[in-house]
Coordinates of N, CA, C and O in Angstrom, one line a residue:
L196 N 29.6 68.0 57.1 CA 28.0 67.8 57.0 C 27.6 66.5 56.2 O 27.4 65.4 56.8
F197 N 28.5 66.3 55.0 CA 28.2 64.7 54.0 C 29.4 64.4 54.1 O 30.7 65.1 53.8
P198 N 29.5 62.9 54.0 CA 30.9 62.1 53.9 C 31.3 62.4 52.2 O 32.2 61.2 52.2
Y199 N 31.5 63.2 51.7 CA 31.9 63.5 50.4 C 32.6 64.4 50.0 O 32.5 65.6 50.7
T200 N 33.6 64.7 49.3 CA 34.5 65.8 49.2 C 35.0 65.8 47.5 O 35.0 64.6 47.4
T201 N 35.7 66.8 47.1 CA 36.1 66.6 45.8 C 36.9 68.0 45.8 O 36.8 68.8 46.4
L202 N 37.8 67.9 44.9 CA 38.6 69.0 44.7 C 38.1 69.5 43.3 O 38.5 69.4 42.1
F203 N 37.6 70.9 43.1 CA 37.2 71.4 42.1 C 37.1 73.0 42.2 O 36.7 73.3 43.2
R204 N 37.4 73.6 41.2 CA 37.1 75.0 41.5 C 35.3 75.4 41.6 O 34.6 74.5 40.7
S205 N 35.0 76.1 42.2 CA 33.6 76.2 42.7 C 32.8 76.5 41.3 O 32.8 77.1 40.6
K206 N 32.0 75.7 41.1 CA 31.0 75.8 39.9 C 29.3 76.1 40.5 O 29.0 75.9 41.7
R207 N 28.7 77.0 39.6 CA 27.6 77.5 39.8 C 26.2 76.7 39.5 O 26.5 76.0 38.6
V208 N 25.7 76.7 40.6 CA 24.4 75.8 40.0 C 23.1 76.2 40.5 O 23.0 77.0 41.4
L209 N 22.1 76.3 39.6 CA 21.2 77.2 39.6 C 19.9 75.9 40.0 O 19.6 75.0 39.2
V210 N 19.0 76.1 41.1 CA 18.2 75.3 41.4 C 16.9 76.1 40.9 O 16.5 76.8 41.5
V211 N 15.9 75.3 40.2 CA 14.7 75.6 40.0 C 13.2 75.0 40.4 O 13.4 74.0 39.9
D212 N 13.0 75.3 41.3 CA 11.8 74.4 41.9 C 10.6 75.6 42.6 O 11.1 76.3 43.5
D213 N 9.3 75.4 42.1 CA 8.1 76.2 42.7 C 8.2 76.2 44.1 O 7.5 76.8 44.6
N214 N 8.6 75.0 44.6 CA 8.3 74.6 46.0 C 9.8 75.1 46.8 O 10.6 74.5 46.5
P215 N 9.9 76.7 47.5 CA 11.0 76.7 48.1 C 11.6 76.2 48.8 O 12.8 76.0 49.1
T216 N 10.9 75.0 49.7 CA 11.4 74.2 50.5 C 12.3 73.3 49.9 O 13.5 72.6 50.2
N217 N 11.7 72.6 48.9 CA 12.6 71.9 47.9 C 14.0 72.3 47.5 O 15.0 71.9 47.4
A218 N 13.7 73.5 47.2 CA 15.0 74.1 46.7 C 16.3 74.6 47.6 O 17.3 74.2 47.5
S219 N 15.4 75.0 48.7 CA 16.0 75.2 49.9 C 17.0 74.0 50.4 O 18.4 73.9 50.6
L220 N 16.5 73.0 50.2 CA 17.0 71.6 50.8 C 18.1 71.1 49.9 O 19.2 70.7 50.2
L221 N 17.9 71.2 48.4 CA 19.2 70.9 47.4 C 20.2 71.7 47.9 O 21.3 71.3 47.5
A222 N 19.8 73.2 48.2 CA 20.9 74.1 48.2 C 21.6 73.9 49.5 O 23.2 73.8 49.5
D223 N 21.1 73.4 50.6 CA 21.8 72.8 51.6 C 22.6 71.7 51.7 O 23.7 71.6 52.1
I224 N 22.2 70.8 50.3 CA 23.1 69.5 50.0 C 24.3 69.9 49.4 O 25.4 69.6 49.8
L225 N 24.1 70.9 48.7 CA 25.4 71.5 47.5 C 26.2 72.3 47.9 O 27.6 72.4 47.9
E226 N 25.8 73.3 48.7 CA 26.6 74.4 49.4 C 27.9 73.9 50.0 O 28.9 74.3 49.7
P227 N 27.7 73.1 50.9 CA 28.9 72.5 51.8 C 29.8 71.9 51.1 O 31.0 71.8 51.3
L228 N 29.5 71.5 49.8 CA 30.5 70.8 49.0 C 31.3 71.6 47.8 O 32.1 71.1 47.4
G229 N 31.0 72.8 48.1 CA 31.7 73.8 47.4 C 31.0 74.6 46.3 O 31.5 75.2 45.5
F230 N 29.7 74.2 45.8 CA 29.1 74.9 45.0 C 28.6 76.0 45.3 O 28.0 76.3 46.3
E231 N 28.5 76.7 44.1 CA 27.8 78.0 44.2 C 26.5 78.0 43.8 O 26.1 78.1 42.7
V232 N 25.2 78.2 44.8 CA 24.0 77.6 44.5 C 23.0 78.9 44.3 O 23.2 79.6 45.4
L233 N 22.2 79.0 43.3 CA 21.2 80.2 43.2 C 20.1 79.4 43.4 O 20.0 78.4 42.8
T234 N 18.8 80.0 43.4 CA 17.5 79.2 43.8 C 16.5 80.2 42.9 O 16.8 81.4 43.4
T235 N 15.6 79.6 42.4 CA 14.6 80.2 41.7 C 13.3 79.6 41.9 O 13.5 78.2 41.9
E236 N 11.8 80.1 41.7 CA 10.8 79.4 41.8 C 10.2 79.4 40.4 O 9.1 78.9 40.4
S237 N 10.7 79.9 39.5 CA 9.9 80.0 38.2 C 10.6 79.8 37.2 O 12.1 80.2 36.7
G238 N 10.6 79.4 35.7 CA 11.1 79.1 34.5 C 11.6 80.2 34.2 O 12.7 80.4 33.5
R239 N 10.8 81.4 34.2 CA 11.0 82.7 33.4 C 12.3 83.3 34.1 O 13.1 84.0 33.5
E240 N 12.2 83.3 35.9 CA 13.4 83.5 36.4 C 14.9 83.2 36.1 O 15.7 83.5 36.2
A241 N 14.5 81.5 36.1 CA 15.6 80.6 35.9 C 16.4 81.0 34.5 O 17.7 81.2 34.5
L242 N 15.7 81.5 33.5 CA 15.8 81.9 31.9 C 16.7 83.0 32.2 O 17.9 83.2 31.8
R243 N 16.0 83.8 33.0 CA 17.2 85.6 33.1 C 18.3 85.2 33.8 O 19.3 85.6 33.7
Q244 N 18.2 84.6 34.9 CA 19.4 84.4 35.7 C 20.6 83.5 34.9 O 21.5 83.7 35.0
A245 N 19.9 82.5 34.3 CA 21.0 81.6 33.6 C 21.5 82.3 32.4 O 22.9 82.2 32.3
L246 N 21.1 83.3 31.9 CA 21.7 84.2 30.6 C 22.6 85.2 31.3 O 23.4 85.8 30.7
E247 N 22.2 85.5 32.2 CA 22.9 86.7 33.0 C 24.3 85.8 33.6 O 25.5 86.8 33.6
R248 N 24.2 85.0 34.0 CA 25.4 84.2 34.7 C 25.3 82.9 34.5 O 24.5 82.3 35.6
P249 N 25.8 82.6 33.4 CA 25.3 80.9 32.9 C 25.8 80.0 33.9 O 27.3 79.9 34.3
P250 N 25.1 79.0 34.7 CA 25.7 78.1 35.4 C 26.2 76.9 34.9 O 26.1 76.7 33.7
A251 N 26.7 76.1 35.6 CA 27.3 74.9 34.9 C 26.4 73.8 35.0 O 26.2 72.8 34.0
L252 N 25.6 73.7 35.9 CA 24.3 73.1 36.2 C 23.1 73.5 36.4 O 23.1 74.6 37.4
I253 N 22.2 73.2 36.0 CA 20.5 73.8 36.2 C 20.0 72.2 36.9 O 20.0 71.2 36.1
L254 N 19.3 72.6 38.3 CA 18.4 71.4 38.6 C 17.2 72.0 38.6 O 16.6 72.8 39.0
L255 N 16.2 71.3 37.6 CA 14.7 72.1 37.0 C 13.7 71.1 37.4 O 13.8 70.1 36.8
D256 N 13.0 71.5 38.1 CA 11.7 70.5 38.1 C 10.6 71.1 36.9 O 11.0 71.8 36.3
L257 N 10.2 69.6 36.6 CA 9.1 69.8 35.5 C 8.0 70.2 35.8 O 7.6 71.4 35.0
V258 N 7.4 70.4 36.8 CA 5.9 71.0 37.0 C 6.1 72.2 37.8 O 6.6 72.3 39.0
M259 N 5.7 73.6 36.9 CA 5.7 74.6 37.5 C 4.9 75.5 37.0 O 4.5 75.4 36.0
P260 N 4.2 76.6 37.7 CA 3.2 77.5 37.0 C 3.9 78.2 35.9 O 5.3 78.5 35.7
E261 N 3.2 79.0 35.1 CA 3.6 79.8 34.1 C 4.4 79.1 32.9 O 4.0 78.9 32.1
M262 N 5.5 78.9 33.2 CA 6.6 78.2 32.5 C 7.2 76.9 33.2 O 8.2 77.2 33.9
D263 N 6.7 75.6 32.4 CA 7.1 74.5 33.0 C 8.8 73.9 32.8 O 9.3 75.0 31.9
G264 N 8.9 73.0 33.2 CA 10.6 72.7 32.8 C 10.8 72.5 31.5 O 12.0 72.7 31.3
L265 N 9.7 71.8 30.9 CA 10.1 71.7 29.4 C 10.3 72.9 28.6 O 11.2 73.1 27.7
E266 N 9.3 73.5 28.6 CA 9.3 75.1 28.0 C 10.5 75.8 28.5 O 11.4 76.5 27.5
T267 N 11.2 75.9 29.7 CA 12.3 76.6 30.2 C 13.5 75.9 29.4 O 14.2 76.7 28.7
I268 N 13.6 74.4 29.5 CA 15.0 73.9 28.6 C 14.7 74.2 27.2 O 15.7 75.0 26.6
R269 N 13.9 74.5 26.7 CA 13.7 74.6 25.2 C 13.9 75.8 24.8 O 14.6 76.4 23.9
K270 N 13.6 77.1 25.7 CA 14.1 78.5 25.6 C 15.4 78.6 26.0 O 16.3 79.3 25.4
M271 N 16.0 77.8 26.8 CA 17.3 78.2 27.6 C 18.1 77.5 26.0 O 19.5 78.2 25.6
R272 N 17.8 76.5 25.6 CA 18.9 75.8 24.3 C 18.8 76.8 23.3 O 19.6 76.7 22.5
S273 N 17.8 77.6 23.2 CA 17.7 78.3 22.0 C 19.0 79.6 21.8 O 19.1 80.4 21.1
Y274 N 19.5 79.6 23.2 CA 20.7 81.0 23.5 C 22.0 80.2 23.4 O 22.1 79.3 24.1
N275 N 23.0 80.7 22.4 CA 24.7 80.0 22.4 C 25.1 80.0 23.7 O 26.0 79.5 24.5
E276 N 24.8 81.0 24.9 CA 25.3 81.2 26.2 C 25.0 79.8 27.2 O 25.6 79.7 27.9
M277 N 24.2 79.0 26.6 CA 23.6 77.9 27.5 C 24.3 76.8 26.7 O 23.9 75.6 27.3
D278 N 25.1 76.6 25.8 CA 25.4 75.5 25.0 C 26.2 74.6 26.1 O 26.1 73.4 25.8
T279 N 27.0 75.0 26.9 CA 27.6 73.8 28.0 C 27.1 73.8 29.5 O 27.5 73.1 29.9
T280 N 25.9 74.5 29.7 CA 25.3 74.4 30.6 C 24.4 72.7 30.7 O 23.9 72.7 29.8
R281 N 24.7 72.0 31.8 CA 24.1 70.9 32.0 C 22.7 70.9 32.6 O 22.6 72.0 33.6
I282 N 21.5 69.9 32.2 CA 20.6 70.4 33.2 C 19.9 69.1 33.6 O 20.1 67.8 32.9
L283 N 19.7 69.1 34.8 CA 19.1 67.6 35.6 C 17.9 68.0 36.0 O 17.5 68.6 36.6
G284 N 16.7 67.1 35.2 CA 15.5 67.2 35.4 C 15.1 66.8 36.8 O 15.8 65.6 37.4
L285 N 14.2 67.4 37.6 CA 13.5 66.7 38.7 C 12.0 66.6 38.4 O 11.7 67.7 38.1
S286 N 11.5 65.3 38.9 CA 10.0 65.2 38.8 C 9.5 64.3 39.8 O 10.2 63.3 40.2
A287 N 8.2 64.6 40.3 CA 7.9 63.5 41.3 C 7.4 62.4 40.5 O 7.5 61.2 40.9
S288 N 7.3 62.4 39.6 CA 7.0 61.2 38.5 C 7.7 61.4 37.0 O 7.6 62.7 36.6
I289 N 8.1 60.5 36.5 CA 9.0 60.6 35.4 C 8.7 59.7 34.4 O 9.3 59.4 33.3
T290 N 7.1 59.3 34.5 CA 6.6 58.6 33.7 C 5.5 59.2 33.4 O 4.8 59.8 34.2
G291 N 4.9 59.0 32.3 CA 3.2 59.2 32.1 C 3.2 60.0 30.8 O 3.4 59.4 29.7
S292 N 3.1 61.0 30.8 CA 2.3 62.0 29.6 C 3.7 61.9 28.7 O 4.6 62.0 28.8
E293 N 2.9 62.6 27.4 CA 4.2 62.7 26.5 C 5.3 63.8 26.7 O 6.2 64.0 26.3
R294 N 4.7 64.8 27.5 CA 5.4 66.2 27.9 C 6.2 65.8 28.7 O 7.4 66.1 28.7
K295 N 6.0 65.0 29.5 CA 6.9 64.3 30.5 C 8.1 63.0 29.9 O 9.3 63.6 30.4
Q296 N 7.8 62.7 29.1 CA 8.4 61.8 28.3 C 9.3 63.1 27.3 O 10.8 62.8 27.2
A297 N 9.1 63.7 27.1 CA 10.0 65.2 26.1 C 11.0 65.4 27.2 O 12.0 65.7 26.7
F298 N 10.5 65.9 28.5 CA 11.3 66.6 29.7 C 12.6 65.5 29.8 O 13.6 65.7 29.8
V299 N 12.1 64.2 29.9 CA 13.1 63.6 30.4 C 14.2 63.5 29.4 O 15.5 63.2 29.2
A300 N 13.7 63.1 27.9 CA 14.5 63.1 26.7 C 15.6 64.2 26.6 O 16.5 64.5 26.0
T301 N 15.2 65.4 26.8 CA 15.8 66.8 26.8 C 16.9 67.0 27.8 O 17.8 67.5 27.7
C302 N 16.4 66.5 29.0 CA 17.6 66.6 30.2 C 19.0 65.9 30.2 O 18.7 64.6 29.1
G303 N 20.0 66.2 30.7 CA 20.9 65.3 30.7 C 21.0 64.2 31.6 O 21.8 63.3 31.7
G304 N 19.8 64.3 32.5 CA 19.7 63.5 33.4 C 18.0 63.9 33.8 O 18.1 64.7 34.0
I305 N 17.7 62.7 34.7 CA 16.6 62.9 35.6 C 16.4 62.3 36.8 O 16.9 60.9 36.8
L306 N 16.1 62.9 37.7 CA 16.0 62.3 39.1 C 14.3 62.2 39.5 O 13.8 63.4 39.5
A307 N 14.0 61.3 40.1 CA 12.4 61.0 40.6 C 12.8 61.8 42.3 O 13.8 61.6 42.8
K308 N 11.5 62.7 42.6 CA 11.6 63.1 43.8 C 10.7 62.0 44.9 O 9.8 61.4 44.1
P309 N 11.0 61.9 45.9 CA 12.0 62.9 46.8 C 13.4 62.4 46.2 O 13.7 61.0 45.9
V310 N 14.3 63.3 46.1 CA 15.4 63.0 45.3 C 16.5 62.3 46.7 O 16.4 62.8 47.9
Q311 N 17.1 61.4 45.9 CA 18.2 60.7 46.7 C 19.5 61.2 46.6 O 19.7 61.0 45.6
M312 N 20.5 61.4 48.2 CA 21.4 62.1 47.9 C 22.5 61.4 47.4 O 23.2 62.0 46.1
S313 N 22.6 60.0 47.5 CA 23.3 59.3 46.8 C 23.2 59.4 45.0 O 24.4 59.5 44.2
E314 N 22.0 59.3 44.8 CA 21.7 59.6 43.2 C 22.1 60.8 42.7 O 22.7 61.2 41.5
L315 N 21.5 61.7 43.5 CA 21.9 63.2 43.0 C 23.7 63.3 42.6 O 23.9 63.9 41.7
L316 N 24.4 62.9 43.7 CA 25.8 63.3 43.7 C 26.3 62.7 42.5 O 27.4 63.1 41.6
Q317 N 26.0 61.3 42.5 CA 26.5 60.5 41.3 C 26.1 61.0 39.9 O 26.8 61.1 39.1
T318 N 24.8 61.6 39.8 CA 24.3 62.3 38.6 C 25.3 63.5 38.3 O 25.4 63.5 37.4
I319 N 25.2 64.3 39.3 CA 26.0 65.6 39.2 C 27.6 65.2 38.8 O 28.1 65.8 37.9
G320 N 28.2 64.2 39.3 CA 29.5 63.7 39.1 C 29.6 63.3 37.8 O 30.2 63.7 37.1
R321 N 28.6 62.8 37.2 CA 28.6 62.4 35.6 C 28.3 63.5 34.9 O 29.2 63.7 33.8
L322 N 27.4 64.2 35.0 CA 27.2 65.6 34.1 C 28.4 66.4 34.0 O 28.8 67.0 33.1
L323 N 28.7 66.8 35.2 CA 30.0 67.9 35.4 C 31.4 67.1 35.7 O 32.6 68.0 35.8
R324 N 31.6 65.9 35.2 CA 32.8 65.5 35.5 C 33.2 65.4 36.5 O 34.7 65.6 36.8
I325 N 32.8 64.9 37.5 CA 33.2 65.3 39.1 C 33.6 63.9 39.6 O 33.1 63.2 39.7
E326 N 34.5 63.6 40.1 CA 35.1 62.4 41.0 C 34.8 62.9 42.3 O 35.8 63.4 43.1
W327 N 33.7 61.9 42.8 CA 33.7 62.1 44.3 C 34.6 61.2 45.4 O 35.1 60.1 44.7
E328 N 35.1 61.6 46.4 CA 35.8 61.0 47.3 C 35.4 61.0 48.6 O 34.6 61.9 48.9
M329 N 35.1 59.8 49.3 CA 34.4 59.8 50.6 C 35.4 60.3 51.8 O 36.4 60.1 51.5
A330 N 34.9 61.0 52.4 CA 35.8 61.8 53.4 C 35.6 61.1 54.5 O 34.7 60.4 54.9
V331 N 36.7 61.3 55.7 CA 36.6 60.6 57.1 C 35.4 61.6 57.8 O 35.4 62.8 57.6
A332 N 34.5 60.8 58.3 CA 33.5 61.3 58.9 C 34.2 62.6 60.2 O 34.9 62.2 60.8
D333 N 33.1 63.4 60.3 CA 33.4 64.5 61.3 C 33.3 64.3 63.0 O 32.1 64.3 63.0
T334 N 34.1 63.3 63.4 CA 33.8 62.7 64.6 C 35.1 62.7 65.6 O 36.3 62.9 64.9
A335 N 35.3 62.4 66.8 CA 35.8 62.7 67.9 C 35.8 61.7 68.6 O 34.6 61.3 69.5
A336 N 36.6 60.7 69.0 CA 36.6 60.1 70.4 C 36.7 60.8 71.5 O 37.8 61.3 71.7
V337 N 35.7 60.5 72.5 CA 35.7 61.1 73.9 C 36.0 60.0 74.8 O 34.8 59.4 75.1
P338 N 37.1 60.0 75.7 CA 36.8 59.0 76.7 C 36.2 58.9 77.9 O 35.7 60.1 78.1
A339 N 35.5 57.8 78.1 CA 34.5 57.8 79.2 C 34.7 56.4 80.1 O 34.1 55.5 79.9
G340 N 35.5 56.6 80.9 CA 35.9 55.5 81.8 C 36.5 54.3 80.5 O 37.7 54.9 80.0
D341 N 36.1 53.1 80.5 CA 36.6 52.2 79.8 C 36.2 52.2 78.4 O 36.9 51.4 77.5
A342 N 35.2 52.9 78.2 CA 34.7 53.0 77.0 C 34.7 54.4 76.2 O 35.3 55.3 76.6
S343 N 34.7 54.2 75.1 CA 34.6 55.6 74.0 C 33.6 56.0 73.4 O 32.9 55.2 73.1
V344 N 33.4 57.1 73.5 CA 32.3 57.7 73.0 C 32.3 58.7 71.7 O 33.1 59.1 71.6
M345 N 31.4 58.2 70.8 CA 31.4 58.9 69.4 C 30.9 60.1 69.5 O 29.5 60.3 69.9
V346 N 31.7 61.3 69.0 CA 30.6 62.6 69.0 C 30.7 62.9 67.6 O 31.4 62.8 67.0
T347 N 29.4 63.0 67.2 CA 28.8 63.3 65.9 C 28.7 64.6 65.3 O 27.6 65.0 66.3
A348 N 29.1 65.5 64.3 CA 28.4 66.8 63.9 C 27.2 66.7 63.2 O 27.0 65.9 62.4
F349 N 26.1 67.2 63.9 CA 24.7 67.2 63.2 C 24.8 68.3 62.2 O 25.2 69.4 62.5
P350 N 23.7 68.2 61.4 CA 23.5 69.3 60.4 C 22.6 70.3 61.5 O 22.2 70.2 62.6
P351 N 22.5 71.8 61.0 CA 22.3 73.1 61.7 C 21.1 72.7 62.1 O 20.1 71.9 61.1
A352 N 20.2 73.2 63.2 CA 19.1 73.2 63.3 C 17.7 73.7 62.6 O 16.9 73.0 62.3
E353 N 18.1 74.4 61.6 CA 17.2 75.2 60.4 C 17.3 73.9 59.5 O 16.1 73.8 58.8
V354 N 18.3 73.0 59.0 CA 18.3 71.9 58.3 C 17.5 70.9 58.7 O 16.4 70.3 57.9
L355 N 17.8 70.6 59.8 CA 16.9 69.5 60.8 C 15.0 69.9 60.6 O 14.7 68.9 60.3
E356 N 14.8 71.1 60.9 CA 13.4 71.6 60.9 C 12.9 71.5 59.5 O 11.8 70.9 59.2
T357 N 13.6 71.7 58.4 CA 13.2 71.8 57.2 C 13.0 70.3 56.6 O 12.1 69.9 56.3
M358 N 13.9 69.5 57.2 CA 13.7 68.0 57.0 C 12.7 67.5 57.5 O 12.0 66.6 56.9
R359 N 12.5 68.0 58.6 CA 11.3 67.2 59.7 C 9.9 67.7 59.0 O 8.9 67.0 58.6
R360 N 9.7 69.0 58.2 CA 8.6 69.4 57.8 C 8.6 68.8 56.5 O 7.2 68.2 56.0
I361 N 9.4 68.5 55.5 CA 9.4 67.7 54.5 C 8.9 65.9 54.7 O 7.9 65.7 53.9
V362 N 9.4 65.4 56.0 CA 8.8 64.1 55.9 C 7.5 64.3 56.5 O 6.8 63.2 56.1
E363 N 7.1 65.1 57.2 CA 5.7 65.2 57.8 C 4.7 65.5 56.5 O 3.5 64.8 56.6
R364 N 5.3 66.1 55.7 CA 4.0 66.3 54.4 C 4.2 65.0 53.7 O 3.7 64.7 52.7
G365 N 5.1 63.9 53.8 CA 5.3 62.7 52.9 C 6.0 62.6 51.9 O 5.8 62.3 51.1
E366 N 6.9 63.9 51.6 CA 7.6 63.9 50.5 C 9.1 63.5 50.8 O 10.1 64.0 50.9

């Protein structure tokens, strides 16, 4: 699906976003790369899941109801089980209030939404010490008379539909 490969033992990633479409899209990007991806829509549930099965990385949205990303990080960091977990913050805006600036300062990295795949993979690589390699694209030449036609593998229909809805909303 994506032109990146790496060799690593599967790493658990927890995606925390109150918008299930955003969480699903991130999972759709990371799972084909070999990550075990768990998702949740709340900071409280993220804390519970992370303590139960500590992930290598948490992708955490700042703005969520009940317990926002900053409060979630502060609670997580109070537990020894979370010492080695890296946190990548996600926010539609990474400038502004003191609370946002505290969130940015607390995360191991921060990405603005909409997340760009190259930035996401570069930041994950830095946080988890993963070296990405470009893979040969999944294409095959099909003879057609004197010319060759390239056949390319496309994402599954449900991924394309999710992407279409996100674009229509302007995200």
